[in-house]
Amino acid sequence: MGHKKLHIVFFFLAFAGSGISQNKINLFSEINYNSIPAVALNEYKSVQERDSRFQNPNIALGVGISGGGSRAQFFSMGVLLGLEEIQENNTQRNFLNEVDYFSTVSGGCYSAGYYLTILKNKLQHDNCSFNEFYFSKADAFKSDVNKSATLFSLLNNSRNEKGEKVSMTQRLDLEVLQYDSTNPENPDKFNTQMLLSDFFIPKESSKNPQLPIMVANGTAYNNGERFPFMPHVIRALKINSSLAPNKADLPLDGNQINNGYDFPLTYAITASSAFPGVLPKTKFGIKNQDKILCVIDGGASDNTGYETLLELLNKDSRVDNKNKKALFIDCLGQGKKAPFINDEKIRLLSLLETASLYTVQTRYITFERDVENVLERYKIPTSNYQVIGFTTLRDHLLKLKKDQDYENLVLQLKNTDDDESSWLKLHNDFKAKLVAKFGAESFKKDKNSEVILSSLSKEKFPDFGASELLILYEYASHVETKLKTTPEEKEMLLLSGRFAVFLKTNELKELLVEHKGF
């Protein structure tokens, strides 16, 4: 997209955004309240009390997952699958087992929420790995949000605020968290709803922690303050009902939701995902008040979740600072904004995506410096973190030897129209090439005996050449920030996430090393 067109888009968005803001102020009143309580762990049992066969209680490991719609969901899902493939020597532990904290934003909440749901309901009971479950049972336990957002929903905000027949909270429960609120006995779903009490355990409870702690981050609409969904925060603000814009989301019993622990995870994820104009902002009732608290997309305050994650690590009193580690999964970073192939025929910016990037892109410019400043303030070594994103693929691509296949692909990409059929052909050609090169036995099969592209054995990753990595990078980084992906986009995002972890394996293993002594 040329500079003139981009300036027009930004001008148009600024104009449209002002109209959206006026609409929202007219529609809903806001409450005045004290500052949102800080991240704290003092009232909860330590996550380090989980089964030590699977996690080292002397290391506090956190993962922050950025926003970016379904693009973020499936790239980060691929990263989680890849993290499980990093085994710790001579133990039953792997990197994914070791994760103590997830700090998530928007689309990043979907992958973490799905993983924790499966971990709670299936992995611990069936004794199978996340990879085994995902590639064998994902047909039954799908994680696709069956809703698409368009330019019209972006601009027609007043209609969007009224809600739909099936609310977003219900969709997320059903399609991501695998719970059917209309029929809890649904045999194709789990029979319990995911609540904050599944991973926040009160100190006085007889229950022991079994799951990592997950914090979904939203933004308070009226002042832009970061809103980490944790029981003590919910209780302090006296939230006692969900007033999502649909009658299907009936207010819960005041005592239930008011303690914070029985707060449904789907409400937190919905709030974190509420990008204005695409999804309606969430509204919560306040005990003994007529007014409401509105929460919108967490990306408006911190699109990587790093602030909450580092605060969680800092508050972990069971682990020495030198053993507090962090991994950030960047699903919206420079990969999309700076494509490897830069040609006007590949139009990599849509109006919707530009809108979502406009308010958060500048935060990436200083991201690593900001992280290191916070680490220094908490006296945690600045070497104790890693970042995985689309740039992980691009940086490796720059190092690879370029052959004739690569040059031919560059020419093909430069002459490819940016329409769905062209990218579908690129996907199909890529899939056929990998099957021919590595053999169908290198992939898992779906229920129709079709090759699952994203399941390619990691043992084959070292044999990826420049042309294979180029199409993987270009295809994955081409996916727009949106709610719904095509099956082909999903497969490429999953594979790119797994491959990015493979490229970072040595650095990630360093995060699992326990440092003893002073």
mmCIF file of N, CA, C and O in Angstrom, residues 169 173 177 179 193-199 229 234 242 252 256-257 260-270 284:
data_model
loop_
_atom_site.group_PDB
_atom_site.id
_atom_site.type_symbol
_atom_site.label_atom_id
_atom_site.label_comp_id
_atom_site.label_asym_id
_atom_site.label_seq_id
_atom_site.Cartn_x
_atom_site.Cartn_y
_atom_site.Cartn_z
ATOM 1 N N THR A 169 -19.587 -14.323 24.719
ATOM 2 C CA THR A 169 -19.224 -15.130 25.890
ATOM 3 C C THR A 169 -19.670 -16.576 25.704
ATOM 4 O O THR A 169 -18.949 -17.512 26.064
ATOM 5 N N ASP A 173 -17.150 -19.883 25.322
ATOM 6 C CA ASP A 173 -17.345 -21.061 26.161
ATOM 7 C C ASP A 173 -17.501 -22.312 25.302
ATOM 8 O O ASP A 173 -16.871 -23.343 25.543
ATOM 9 N N LEU A 177 -13.503 -22.867 25.022
ATOM 10 C CA LEU A 177 -13.382 -23.470 26.352
ATOM 11 C C LEU A 177 -14.194 -24.747 26.494
ATOM 12 O O LEU A 177 -14.255 -25.338 27.581
ATOM 13 N N TYR A 179 -17.362 -25.738 26.626
ATOM 14 C CA TYR A 179 -18.470 -25.901 27.568
ATOM 15 C C TYR A 179 -19.733 -25.345 26.933
ATOM 16 O O TYR A 179 -19.751 -24.215 26.431
ATOM 17 N N GLN A 193 -17.787 -25.598 33.534
ATOM 18 C CA GLN A 193 -17.335 -24.335 32.959
ATOM 19 C C GLN A 193 -16.002 -23.933 33.575
ATOM 20 O O GLN A 193 -15.762 -24.153 34.767
ATOM 21 N N MET A 194 -15.118 -23.368 32.755
ATOM 22 C CA MET A 194 -13.836 -22.890 33.269
ATOM 23 C C MET A 194 -14.057 -21.620 34.086
ATOM 24 O O MET A 194 -14.630 -20.642 33.601
ATOM 25 N N LEU A 195 -13.608 -21.634 35.347
ATOM 26 C CA LEU A 195 -13.721 -20.500 36.251
ATOM 27 C C LEU A 195 -12.334 -20.079 36.708
ATOM 28 O O LEU A 195 -11.373 -20.858 36.614
ATOM 29 N N LEU A 196 -12.216 -18.859 37.225
ATOM 30 C CA LEU A 196 -10.919 -18.431 37.748
ATOM 31 C C LEU A 196 -10.477 -19.331 38.900
ATOM 32 O O LEU A 196 -9.280 -19.482 39.151
ATOM 33 N N SER A 197 -11.421 -19.956 39.589
ATOM 34 C CA SER A 197 -11.077 -20.838 40.701
ATOM 35 C C SER A 197 -10.378 -22.111 40.253
ATOM 36 O O SER A 197 -9.841 -22.855 41.086
ATOM 37 N N ASP A 198 -10.346 -22.364 38.947
ATOM 38 C CA ASP A 198 -9.620 -23.538 38.459
ATOM 39 C C ASP A 198 -8.114 -23.354 38.577
ATOM 40 O O ASP A 198 -7.371 -24.340 38.624
ATOM 41 N N PHE A 199 -7.644 -22.091 38.610
ATOM 42 C CA PHE A 199 -6.196 -21.896 38.742
ATOM 43 C C PHE A 199 -5.813 -20.888 39.817
ATOM 44 O O PHE A 199 -4.641 -20.798 40.176
ATOM 45 N N PHE A 229 -7.635 -9.695 35.043
ATOM 46 C CA PHE A 229 -8.760 -10.414 35.631
ATOM 47 C C PHE A 229 -8.247 -11.449 36.630
ATOM 48 O O PHE A 229 -7.861 -12.552 36.275
ATOM 49 N N ILE A 234 -11.468 -8.392 40.932
ATOM 50 C CA ILE A 234 -12.914 -8.435 40.710
ATOM 51 C C ILE A 234 -13.663 -8.135 42.007
ATOM 52 O O ILE A 234 -14.631 -7.366 42.025
ATOM 53 N N SER A 242 -22.597 -9.942 35.038
ATOM 54 C CA SER A 242 -22.193 -9.660 33.666
ATOM 55 C C SER A 242 -23.373 -9.011 32.965
ATOM 56 O O SER A 242 -24.487 -9.523 32.994
ATOM 57 N N LEU A 252 -25.228 -13.224 36.945
ATOM 58 C CA LEU A 252 -25.064 -14.340 37.865
ATOM 59 C C LEU A 252 -25.490 -13.926 39.266
ATOM 60 O O LEU A 252 -25.637 -12.747 39.570
ATOM 61 N N GLN A 256 -22.098 -15.320 44.027
ATOM 62 C CA GLN A 256 -21.240 -16.186 43.214
ATOM 63 C C GLN A 256 -20.099 -15.409 42.591
ATOM 64 O O GLN A 256 -18.940 -15.716 42.792
ATOM 65 N N ILE A 257 -20.457 -14.379 41.821
ATOM 66 C CA ILE A 257 -19.438 -13.675 41.054
ATOM 67 C C ILE A 257 -18.667 -12.685 41.924
ATOM 68 O O ILE A 257 -17.540 -12.342 41.631
ATOM 69 N N GLY A 260 -15.093 -13.349 43.178
ATOM 70 C CA GLY A 260 -14.028 -13.346 42.184
ATOM 71 C C GLY A 260 -13.614 -14.719 41.716
ATOM 72 O O GLY A 260 -13.259 -14.902 40.553
ATOM 73 N N TYR A 261 -13.653 -15.711 42.588
ATOM 74 C CA TYR A 261 -13.186 -17.047 42.228
ATOM 75 C C TYR A 261 -14.121 -17.739 41.249
ATOM 76 O O TYR A 261 -13.676 -18.493 40.389
ATOM 77 N N ASP A 262 -15.406 -17.498 41.376
ATOM 78 C CA ASP A 262 -16.368 -18.158 40.496
ATOM 79 C C ASP A 262 -16.687 -17.327 39.254
ATOM 80 O O ASP A 262 -17.714 -17.515 38.609
ATOM 81 N N PHE A 263 -15.791 -16.429 38.927
ATOM 82 C CA PHE A 263 -15.927 -15.599 37.733
ATOM 83 C C PHE A 263 -15.604 -16.459 36.508
ATOM 84 O O PHE A 263 -14.511 -17.022 36.407
ATOM 85 N N PRO A 264 -16.527 -16.600 35.553
ATOM 86 C CA PRO A 264 -16.262 -17.440 34.379
ATOM 87 C C PRO A 264 -15.114 -16.885 33.530
ATOM 88 O O PRO A 264 -15.066 -15.685 33.242
ATOM 89 N N LEU A 265 -14.200 -17.748 33.134
ATOM 90 C CA LEU A 265 -13.066 -17.329 32.316
ATOM 91 C C LEU A 265 -13.525 -16.705 31.007
ATOM 92 O O LEU A 265 -12.880 -15.792 30.487
ATOM 93 N N THR A 266 -14.656 -17.166 30.466
ATOM 94 C CA THR A 266 -15.122 -16.629 29.189
ATOM 95 C C THR A 266 -15.405 -15.128 29.261
ATOM 96 O O THR A 266 -15.227 -14.413 28.282
ATOM 97 N N TYR A 267 -15.850 -14.624 30.446
ATOM 98 C CA TYR A 267 -16.073 -13.181 30.581
ATOM 99 C C TYR A 267 -14.758 -12.419 30.478
ATOM 100 O O TYR A 267 -14.684 -11.356 29.865
ATOM 101 N N ALA A 268 -13.709 -12.964 31.099
ATOM 102 C CA ALA A 268 -12.404 -12.300 31.058
ATOM 103 C C ALA A 268 -11.854 -12.275 29.637
ATOM 104 O O ALA A 268 -11.324 -11.267 29.174
ATOM 105 N N ILE A 269 -11.991 -13.401 28.923
ATOM 106 C CA ILE A 269 -11.484 -13.466 27.551
ATOM 107 C C ILE A 269 -12.293 -12.552 26.643
ATOM 108 O O ILE A 269 -11.745 -11.857 25.778
ATOM 109 N N THR A 270 -13.609 -12.529 26.824
ATOM 110 C CA THR A 270 -14.453 -11.649 26.015
ATOM 111 C C THR A 270 -14.045 -10.197 26.210
ATOM 112 O O THR A 270 -13.924 -9.434 25.245
ATOM 113 N N PHE A 284 -19.995 -4.711 33.084
ATOM 114 C CA PHE A 284 -20.171 -5.447 34.330
ATOM 115 C C PHE A 284 -20.948 -4.607 35.329
ATOM 116 O O PHE A 284 -20.692 -3.408 35.479
#
